[in-house]
XYZ file of C-alpha atoms in Angstrom:
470
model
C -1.781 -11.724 -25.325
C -5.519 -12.912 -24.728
C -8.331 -10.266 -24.636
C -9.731 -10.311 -20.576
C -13.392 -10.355 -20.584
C -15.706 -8.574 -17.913
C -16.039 -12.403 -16.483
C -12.698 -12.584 -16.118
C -11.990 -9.050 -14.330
C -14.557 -10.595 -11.678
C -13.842 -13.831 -11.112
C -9.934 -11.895 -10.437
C -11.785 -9.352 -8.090
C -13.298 -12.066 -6.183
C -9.903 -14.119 -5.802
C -8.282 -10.994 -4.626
C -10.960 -10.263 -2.218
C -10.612 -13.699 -0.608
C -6.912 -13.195 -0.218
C -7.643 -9.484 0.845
C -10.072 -10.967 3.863
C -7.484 -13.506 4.904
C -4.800 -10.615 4.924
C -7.437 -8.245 6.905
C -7.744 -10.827 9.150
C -3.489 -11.433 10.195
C -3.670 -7.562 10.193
C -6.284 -6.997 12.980
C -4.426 -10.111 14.955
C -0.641 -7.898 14.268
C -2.123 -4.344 14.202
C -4.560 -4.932 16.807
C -3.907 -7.804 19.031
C -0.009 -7.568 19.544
C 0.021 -3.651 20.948
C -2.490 -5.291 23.705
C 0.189 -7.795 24.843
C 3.577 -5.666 24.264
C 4.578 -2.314 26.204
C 4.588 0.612 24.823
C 8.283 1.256 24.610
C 8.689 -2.551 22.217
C 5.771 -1.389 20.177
C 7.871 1.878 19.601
C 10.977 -0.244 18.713
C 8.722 -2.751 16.661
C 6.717 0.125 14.521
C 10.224 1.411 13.785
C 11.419 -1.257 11.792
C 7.771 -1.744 10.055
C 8.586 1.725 8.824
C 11.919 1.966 7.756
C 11.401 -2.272 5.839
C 8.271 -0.744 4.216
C 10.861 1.550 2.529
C 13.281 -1.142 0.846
C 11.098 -2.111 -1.944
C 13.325 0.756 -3.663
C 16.323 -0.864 -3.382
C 15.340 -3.117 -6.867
C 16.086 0.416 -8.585
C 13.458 0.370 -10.682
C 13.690 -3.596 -11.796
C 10.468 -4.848 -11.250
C 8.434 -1.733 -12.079
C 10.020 -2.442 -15.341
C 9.647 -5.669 -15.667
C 5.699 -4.929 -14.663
C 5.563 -2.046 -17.430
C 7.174 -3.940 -20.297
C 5.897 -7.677 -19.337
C 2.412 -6.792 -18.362
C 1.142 -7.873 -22.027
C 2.240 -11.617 -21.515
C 0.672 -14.723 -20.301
C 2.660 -17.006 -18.686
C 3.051 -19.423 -21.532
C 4.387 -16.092 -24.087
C 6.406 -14.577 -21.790
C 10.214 -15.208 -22.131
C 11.478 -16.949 -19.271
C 15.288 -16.495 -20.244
C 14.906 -12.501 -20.081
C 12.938 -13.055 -16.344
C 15.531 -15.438 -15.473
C 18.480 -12.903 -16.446
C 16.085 -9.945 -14.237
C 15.905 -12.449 -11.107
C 19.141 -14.055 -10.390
C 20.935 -10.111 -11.151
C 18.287 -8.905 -9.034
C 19.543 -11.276 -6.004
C 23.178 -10.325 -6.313
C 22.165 -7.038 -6.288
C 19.907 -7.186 -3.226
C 22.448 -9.728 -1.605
C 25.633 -7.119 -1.796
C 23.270 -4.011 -0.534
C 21.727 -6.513 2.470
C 25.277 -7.302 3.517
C 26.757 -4.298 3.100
C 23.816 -2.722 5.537
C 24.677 -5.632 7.905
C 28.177 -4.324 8.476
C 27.267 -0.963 8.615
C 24.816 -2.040 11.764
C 27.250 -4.271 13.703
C 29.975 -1.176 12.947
C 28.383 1.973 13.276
C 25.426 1.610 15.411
C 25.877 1.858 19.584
C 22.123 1.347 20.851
C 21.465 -2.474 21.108
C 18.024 -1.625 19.905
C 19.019 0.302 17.083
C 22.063 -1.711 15.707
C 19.512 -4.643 15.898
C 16.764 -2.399 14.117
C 19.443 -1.281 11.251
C 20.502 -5.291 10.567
C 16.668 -6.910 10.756
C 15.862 -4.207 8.104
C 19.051 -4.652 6.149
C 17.663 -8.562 6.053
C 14.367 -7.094 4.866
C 15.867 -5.928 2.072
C 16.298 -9.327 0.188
C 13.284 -11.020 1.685
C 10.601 -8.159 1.016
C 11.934 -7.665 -2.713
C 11.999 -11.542 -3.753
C 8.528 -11.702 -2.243
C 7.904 -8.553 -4.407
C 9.536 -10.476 -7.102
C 7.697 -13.388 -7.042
C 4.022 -11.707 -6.416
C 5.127 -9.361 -9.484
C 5.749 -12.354 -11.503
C 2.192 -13.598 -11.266
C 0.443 -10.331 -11.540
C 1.786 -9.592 -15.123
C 0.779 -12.694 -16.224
C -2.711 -12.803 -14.609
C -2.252 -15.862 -12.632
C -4.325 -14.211 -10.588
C -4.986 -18.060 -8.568
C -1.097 -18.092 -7.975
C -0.984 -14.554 -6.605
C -4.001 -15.097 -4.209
C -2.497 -18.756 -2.996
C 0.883 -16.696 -2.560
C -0.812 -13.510 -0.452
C -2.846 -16.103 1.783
C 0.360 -18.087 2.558
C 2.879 -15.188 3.579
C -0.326 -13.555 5.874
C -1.215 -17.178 7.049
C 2.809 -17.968 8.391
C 3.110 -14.298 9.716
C -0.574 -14.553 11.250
C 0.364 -17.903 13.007
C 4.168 -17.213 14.058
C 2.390 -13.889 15.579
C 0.029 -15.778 17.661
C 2.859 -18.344 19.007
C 4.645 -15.103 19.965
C 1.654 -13.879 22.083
C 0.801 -17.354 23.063
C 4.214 -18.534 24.869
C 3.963 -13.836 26.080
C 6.853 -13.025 24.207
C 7.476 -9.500 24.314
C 10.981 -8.707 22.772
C 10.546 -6.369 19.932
C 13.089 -8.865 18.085
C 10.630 -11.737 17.149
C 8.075 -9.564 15.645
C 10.388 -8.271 13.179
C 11.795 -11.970 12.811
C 8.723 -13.119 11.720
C 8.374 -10.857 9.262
C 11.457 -11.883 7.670
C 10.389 -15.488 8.145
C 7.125 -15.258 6.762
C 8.335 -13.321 3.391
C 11.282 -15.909 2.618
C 9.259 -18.908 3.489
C 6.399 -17.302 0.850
C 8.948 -16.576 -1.938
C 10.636 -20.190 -1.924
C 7.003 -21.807 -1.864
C 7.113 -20.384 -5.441
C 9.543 -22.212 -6.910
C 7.365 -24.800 -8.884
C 5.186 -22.215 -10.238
C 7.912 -20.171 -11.148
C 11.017 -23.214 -11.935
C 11.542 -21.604 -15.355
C 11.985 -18.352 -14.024
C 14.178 -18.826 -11.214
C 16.790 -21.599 -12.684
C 20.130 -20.522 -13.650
C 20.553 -20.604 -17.663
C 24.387 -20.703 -18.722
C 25.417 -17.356 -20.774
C 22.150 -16.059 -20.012
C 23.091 -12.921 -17.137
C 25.976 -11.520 -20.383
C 23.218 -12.334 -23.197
C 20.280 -10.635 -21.610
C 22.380 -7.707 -19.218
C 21.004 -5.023 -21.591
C 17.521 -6.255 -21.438
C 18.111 -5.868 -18.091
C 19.000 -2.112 -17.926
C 16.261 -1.467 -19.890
C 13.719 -2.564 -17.497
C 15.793 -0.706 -15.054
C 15.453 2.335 -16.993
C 12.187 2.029 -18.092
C 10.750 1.398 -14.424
C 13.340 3.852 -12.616
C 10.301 6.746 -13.432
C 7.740 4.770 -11.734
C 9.489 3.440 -8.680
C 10.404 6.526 -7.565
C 7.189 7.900 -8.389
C 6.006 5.005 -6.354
C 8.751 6.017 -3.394
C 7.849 9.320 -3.533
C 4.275 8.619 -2.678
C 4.826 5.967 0.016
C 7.325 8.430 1.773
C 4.206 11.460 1.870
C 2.916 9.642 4.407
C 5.889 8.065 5.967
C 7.905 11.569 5.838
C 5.046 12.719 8.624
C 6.253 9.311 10.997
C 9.989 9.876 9.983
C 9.113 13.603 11.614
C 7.220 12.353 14.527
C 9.328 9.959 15.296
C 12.335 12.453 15.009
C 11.142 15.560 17.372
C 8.659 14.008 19.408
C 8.975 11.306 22.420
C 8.661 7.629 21.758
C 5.501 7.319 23.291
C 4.120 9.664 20.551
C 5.429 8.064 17.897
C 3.955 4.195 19.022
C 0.182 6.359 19.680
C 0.594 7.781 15.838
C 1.890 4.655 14.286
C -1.200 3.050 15.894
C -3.458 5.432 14.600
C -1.936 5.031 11.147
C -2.219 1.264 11.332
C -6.052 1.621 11.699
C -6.362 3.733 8.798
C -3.649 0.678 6.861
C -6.633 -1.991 8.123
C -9.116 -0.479 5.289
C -6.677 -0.004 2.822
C -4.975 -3.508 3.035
C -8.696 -4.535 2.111
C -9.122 -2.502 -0.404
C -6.375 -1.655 -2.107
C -4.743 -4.736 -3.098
C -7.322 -5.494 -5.542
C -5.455 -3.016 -7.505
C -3.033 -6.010 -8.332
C -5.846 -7.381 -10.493
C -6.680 -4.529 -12.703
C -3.202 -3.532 -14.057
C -2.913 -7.047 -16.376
C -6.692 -5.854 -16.558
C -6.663 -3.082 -17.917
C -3.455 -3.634 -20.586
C -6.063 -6.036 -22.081
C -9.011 -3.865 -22.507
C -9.761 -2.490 -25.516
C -9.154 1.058 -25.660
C -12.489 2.557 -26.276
C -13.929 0.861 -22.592
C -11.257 2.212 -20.404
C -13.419 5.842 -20.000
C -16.837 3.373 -18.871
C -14.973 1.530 -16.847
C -13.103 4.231 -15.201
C -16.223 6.116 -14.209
C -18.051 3.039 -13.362
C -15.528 1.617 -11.040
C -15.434 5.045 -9.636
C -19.150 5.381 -8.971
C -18.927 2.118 -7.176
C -15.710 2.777 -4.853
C -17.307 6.016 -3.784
C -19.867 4.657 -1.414
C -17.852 2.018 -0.452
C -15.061 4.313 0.914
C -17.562 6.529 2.598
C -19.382 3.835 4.187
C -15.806 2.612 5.558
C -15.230 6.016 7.232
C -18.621 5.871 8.948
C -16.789 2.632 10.817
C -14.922 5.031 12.314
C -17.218 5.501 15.183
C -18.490 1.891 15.837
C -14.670 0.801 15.672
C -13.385 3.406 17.898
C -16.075 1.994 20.131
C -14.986 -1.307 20.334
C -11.051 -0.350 19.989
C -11.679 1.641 23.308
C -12.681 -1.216 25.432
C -10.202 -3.281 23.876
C -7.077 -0.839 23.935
C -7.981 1.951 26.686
C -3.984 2.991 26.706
C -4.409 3.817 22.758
C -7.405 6.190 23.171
C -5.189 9.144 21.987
C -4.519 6.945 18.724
C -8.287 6.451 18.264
C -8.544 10.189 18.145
C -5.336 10.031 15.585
C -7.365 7.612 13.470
C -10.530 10.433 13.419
C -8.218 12.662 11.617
C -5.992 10.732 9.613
C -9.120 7.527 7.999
C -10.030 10.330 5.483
C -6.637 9.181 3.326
C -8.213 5.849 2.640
C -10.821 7.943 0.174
C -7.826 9.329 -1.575
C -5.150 6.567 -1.747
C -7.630 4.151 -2.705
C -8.427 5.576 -5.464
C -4.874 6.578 -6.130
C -3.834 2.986 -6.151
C -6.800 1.296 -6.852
C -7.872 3.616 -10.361
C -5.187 6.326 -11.282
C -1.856 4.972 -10.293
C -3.141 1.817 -13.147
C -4.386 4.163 -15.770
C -1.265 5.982 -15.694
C 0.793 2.606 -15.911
C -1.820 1.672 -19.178
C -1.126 4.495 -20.471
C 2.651 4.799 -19.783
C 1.774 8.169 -18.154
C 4.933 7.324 -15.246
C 6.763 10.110 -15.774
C 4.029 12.496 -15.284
C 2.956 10.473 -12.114
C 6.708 10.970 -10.976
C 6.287 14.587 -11.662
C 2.755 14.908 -9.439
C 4.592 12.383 -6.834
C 7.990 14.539 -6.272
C 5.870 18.099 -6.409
C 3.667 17.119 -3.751
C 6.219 14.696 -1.756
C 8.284 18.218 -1.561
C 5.060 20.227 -0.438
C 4.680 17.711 2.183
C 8.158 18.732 3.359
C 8.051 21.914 3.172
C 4.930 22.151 5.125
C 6.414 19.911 7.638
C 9.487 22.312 7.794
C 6.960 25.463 8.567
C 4.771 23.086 11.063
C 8.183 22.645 13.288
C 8.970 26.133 13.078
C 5.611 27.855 13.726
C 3.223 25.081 15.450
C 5.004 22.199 16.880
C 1.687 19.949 16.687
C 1.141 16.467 15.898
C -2.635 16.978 14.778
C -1.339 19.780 12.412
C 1.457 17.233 11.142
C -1.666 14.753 10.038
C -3.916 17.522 8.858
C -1.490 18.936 6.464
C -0.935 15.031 5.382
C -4.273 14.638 4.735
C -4.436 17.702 2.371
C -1.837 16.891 0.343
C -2.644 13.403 -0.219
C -5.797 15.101 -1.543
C -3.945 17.187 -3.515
C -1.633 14.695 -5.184
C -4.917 12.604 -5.648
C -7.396 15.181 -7.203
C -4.485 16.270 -9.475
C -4.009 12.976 -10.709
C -7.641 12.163 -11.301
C -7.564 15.325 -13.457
C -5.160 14.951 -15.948
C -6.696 11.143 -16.428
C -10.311 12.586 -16.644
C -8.755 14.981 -18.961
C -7.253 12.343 -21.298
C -10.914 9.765 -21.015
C -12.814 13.193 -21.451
C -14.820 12.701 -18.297
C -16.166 15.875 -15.647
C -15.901 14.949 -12.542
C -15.308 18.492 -11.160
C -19.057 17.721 -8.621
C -17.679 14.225 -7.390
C -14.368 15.515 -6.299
C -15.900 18.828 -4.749
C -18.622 16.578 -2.805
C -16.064 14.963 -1.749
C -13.778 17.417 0.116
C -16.793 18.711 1.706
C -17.506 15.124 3.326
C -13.943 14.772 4.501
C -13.426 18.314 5.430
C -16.727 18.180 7.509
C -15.637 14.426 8.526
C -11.929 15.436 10.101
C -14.128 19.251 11.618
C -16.515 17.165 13.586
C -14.210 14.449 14.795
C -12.247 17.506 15.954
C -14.654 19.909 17.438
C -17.929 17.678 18.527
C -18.498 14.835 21.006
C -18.518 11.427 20.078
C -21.850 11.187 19.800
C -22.783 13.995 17.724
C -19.835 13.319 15.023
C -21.588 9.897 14.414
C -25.064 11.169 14.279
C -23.881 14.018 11.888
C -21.266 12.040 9.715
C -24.684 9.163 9.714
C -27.119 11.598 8.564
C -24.589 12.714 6.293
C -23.999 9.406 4.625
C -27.923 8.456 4.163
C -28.273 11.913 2.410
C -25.376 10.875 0.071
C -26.795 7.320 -0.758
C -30.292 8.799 -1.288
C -29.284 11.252 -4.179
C -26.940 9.097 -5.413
C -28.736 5.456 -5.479
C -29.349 5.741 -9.133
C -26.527 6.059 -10.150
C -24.739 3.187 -7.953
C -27.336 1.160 -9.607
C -26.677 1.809 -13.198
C -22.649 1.803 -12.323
C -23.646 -2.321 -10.932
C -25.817 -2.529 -14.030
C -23.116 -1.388 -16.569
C -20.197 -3.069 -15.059
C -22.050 -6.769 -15.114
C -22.651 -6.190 -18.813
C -18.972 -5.301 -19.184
C-alpha cells in the first residue's frame, strides 16, 4: 500500500468535483426539467420507484461494504483479483435469483398496472444498481480515482441524454424514466470490463476455493450496510409515510422538495468516495488536523449553499409555478444538507478508518427507531406534513452531532461552539422560512451569513493555509 500525499488527496478532490458537476448537471435536467414536462400523477408513479430502487443497494448483504472495509488498503496492482473475482460472479447469482424471484412476485401478486410495473422495474434495479455499485466500489478501494470519475460521468452522461430524448420526442409514460435508469446503470457497469477484465473473468475452482473469503466480507460489512440502510431509510421512512397516509399529489410536491435538497448533496457529497482510500493511507497522527481542517472549510461552504435557497426558489418559481408548495418543502427540509454532508463526507469515513461500524450501526438503528417513533406520535396527534420534515430534520441532527462526538472524542478535538452555532443557524434558518415573508427570510438569513464569515475569516484562512501544506 503506497502512502497518499496531500497532492494526491487534491488532485482526487478535483477529479471528483468534475464528475460531481457533470452529475449536478443530469440532476437539474431529471430533477428539474422532467416534472415541467410530465403530470403530476406520472411524476407520483416515477418518484415511487426512485424511492423504493434507492433502497436495493442492501440486497448485496453486506458484500461490498466488506469488500470496501477489508480491500481499502490495496492498489490495484496488490490487490488479489482471484478473491474479487470469487466476491463478483457469487455476488451476480445472488442478485440474479433475488431480481427474478421479485419479478414473479410482480407479474403474480400485484393487480394495479402501475404498481405491478413499479414492483418488476425495481426488482430489475436490483442487479443493475448493485453491479454499478460493484464496479464504482472496485475503483474507489484502489484509488483509481481517474476510473471512478470516467465511470460517474458516463452513467450521468447516458441517463442525462436518454432523459432529454424522452422529453424531446414528449414522452410522458412514467415507464421510460425508470427504463432509463436501468439502461444507464447496466450500460455503465459493462463499460468496465477492460479496466476491471481480471476481476470479472470466471477462474475455474475459484467460487469453492475462495467461498469463505467470501462470508467474511459478508460478515465483516453486514455492520456497516445496515448501518448504512438504516441511515438512508431516516429520511426515506418520512416519504414511505407520506406516501402511505397522504394523497398522491402530496407525495410528488414532497419528493420534489426533497430532490432540491438531493441537488446540493449530489455535489457535495460524493467527494466522500475520495477520502475513504484517503484516509486508510494517512498516517495516524494527521487524521485529528485534517479532520478539523476539512471541517472548518465545509462549514461555510454548506452555509453559503443554504443561502441559495432564496435566489433558487426564485428562479424555481417562474420555472415550476405548480411546485410552489415544494419550494416551501425545500425551506424546511435544505438544512439536512449541513448535517448529512458532514455525515458522509467526514464521520461516516473516520468511522470506516477506524473500524468504528458497529458503533455507527448502533447511532444509525437508535435514531432510525426515534425517527419512527416520532412518526408514529406525528400520525396520532398532528397529522402534518411540515411536522413530518421538522422532526426529520432534528434527528438527522441528532444522529449527526452524536456521531461527530464520539469521533471528536477519540481525535481529542472541542467542537462543543461549532456544533451549537450551528443549530442556532438552522433553527433560525427553518423559523424564518416558516414565519417571515420571502423577503425578510433572505435579508435575515444574508445578514446572518456575512456576520458568520466576518468572525470566522481567520480561521477559513488558516484551515486553506494548513490543508495546502498537508
Amino acid at each position: 500500500m503506497s502512502k497518499i500525499s496531500n497532492q494526491t488527496i487534491g488532485k482526487n478532490i478535483l477529479r471528483s468535483l468534475f464528475a460531481q458537476v457533470i452529475s449536478l448537471t443530469t440532476s437539474m435536467v431529471i430533477n428539474l426539467i422532467i416534472p415541467k414536462f410530465i403530470n403530476s400523477y406520472q411524476y407520483v408513479f416515477w418518484q415511487t420507484y426512485v424511492l423504493y430502487a434507492s433502497y436495493m443497494g442492501i440486497m448485496h448483504f453486506g458484500l461490498l461494504d466488506g469488500i470496501v472495509l477489508r480491500y481499502s488498503k490495496y492498489d490495484y496492482p496488490e490487490l488479489d483479483k482471484r478473491k474479487l473475482s470469487a466476491n463478483f460472479w457469487i455476488l451476480l447469482v445472488m442478485l440474479v435469483v433475488f431480481g427474478s424471484i421479485g419479478i414473479i412476485i410482480g407479474i403474480l401478486f400485484f393487480k394495479q398496472i402501475e404498481e405491478k410495473i413499479i414492483f418488476i422495474l425495481v426488482s430489475v434495479s436490483l442487479v443493475t444498481k448493485n453491479l454499478f455499485m460493484f464496479s464504482s466500489n472496485s475503483f474507489q478501494i484502489t484509488n483509481r480515482i481517474n476510473e471512478y470519475t470516467s465511470l460517474i460521468i458516463r452513467q450521468r452522461l447516458i441517463y442525462g441524454f436518454l432523459a432529454t430524448l424522452l422529453i424531446f420526442f414528449k414522452v410522458e409514460y412514467f415507464f421510460w424514466f425508470c427504463l432509463i435508469d436501468i439502461i444507464a446503470d447496466l450500460l455503465s457497469f459493462l463499460s468496465t470490463f477492460s479496466a476491471n477484465n481480471k476481476i470479472y473473468w470466471y477462474y475455474k475452482k475459484n467460487l469453492a476455493k475462495n467461498i469463505g473469503e467470501v462470508i467474511v466480507n459478508i460478515k465483516s460489512g453486514m455492520s456497516l450496510m445496515v448501518a448504512n440502510f438504516s441511515s438512508n431509510f431516516l429520511v426515506g421512512s418520512a416519504k414511505v409515510y407520506i406516501q402511505s397516509y397522504w394523497n398522491p399529489l402530496i407525495f410528488g410536491q414532497v419528493s420534489f422538495g426533497f430532490s432540491i435538497t438531493n441537488l446540493f448533496l449530489t455535489f457535495i457529497t460524493a467527494i466522500s468516495v475520495v477520502f475513504f482510500p484517503s484516509l486508510k493511507r494517512l498516517p495516524e497522527e494527521m487524521l485529528s488536523k485534517f479532520y478539523l481542517k476539512i471541517r472548518d472549510m465545509m462549514t461555510p461552504i454548506l452555509l453559503f449553499a443554504l443561502w441559495l435557497y432564496y435566489p433558487g426558489c426564485l428562479l424555481l418559481s417562474k420555472w415550476l409555478p405548480t411546485y410552489q408548495q415544494s419550494l416551501n418543502f425545500a425551506g424546511i427540509l435544505l438544512p439536512i444538507i449541513i448535517y448529512s454532508t458532514r455525515m458522509s463526507l467526514l464521520t461516516n469515513n473516520y468511522f470506516k478508518a477506524f473500524r468504528f461500524e458497529k458503533k455507527l450501526l448502533f447511532i444509525n438503528l437508535s435514531t432510525m427507531f426515534l425517527e419512527i417513533v416520532g412518526l408514529f406520535g406525528i400520525h396520532i396527534l398532528l397529522k402534518n406534513v411540515e411536522a413530518v420534515m421538522i422532526w426529520t430534520i432534528i434527528v438527522t441532527m441528532i444522529k449527526s452531532i452524536w456521531s461527530e462526538l464520539l469521533i471528536s472524542r477519540f481525535l481529542n478535538l472541542n467542537l462543543y461552539v461549532d456544533i451549537i452555532f450551528e443549530i442556532i443557524v438552522v433553527v433560525l434558518f427553518i423559523l424564518t422560512n416558516l414565519t417571515l415573508s420571502f423577503f425578510y427570510a433572505f435579508i435575515f438569513y444574508s445578514f446572518l451569513l456575512i456576520i458568520f464569515l466576518i468572525f470566522t475569516r481567520q480561521k477559513l484562512r488558516s484551515s486553506i493555509s494548513l490543508l495546502r501544506k498537508f
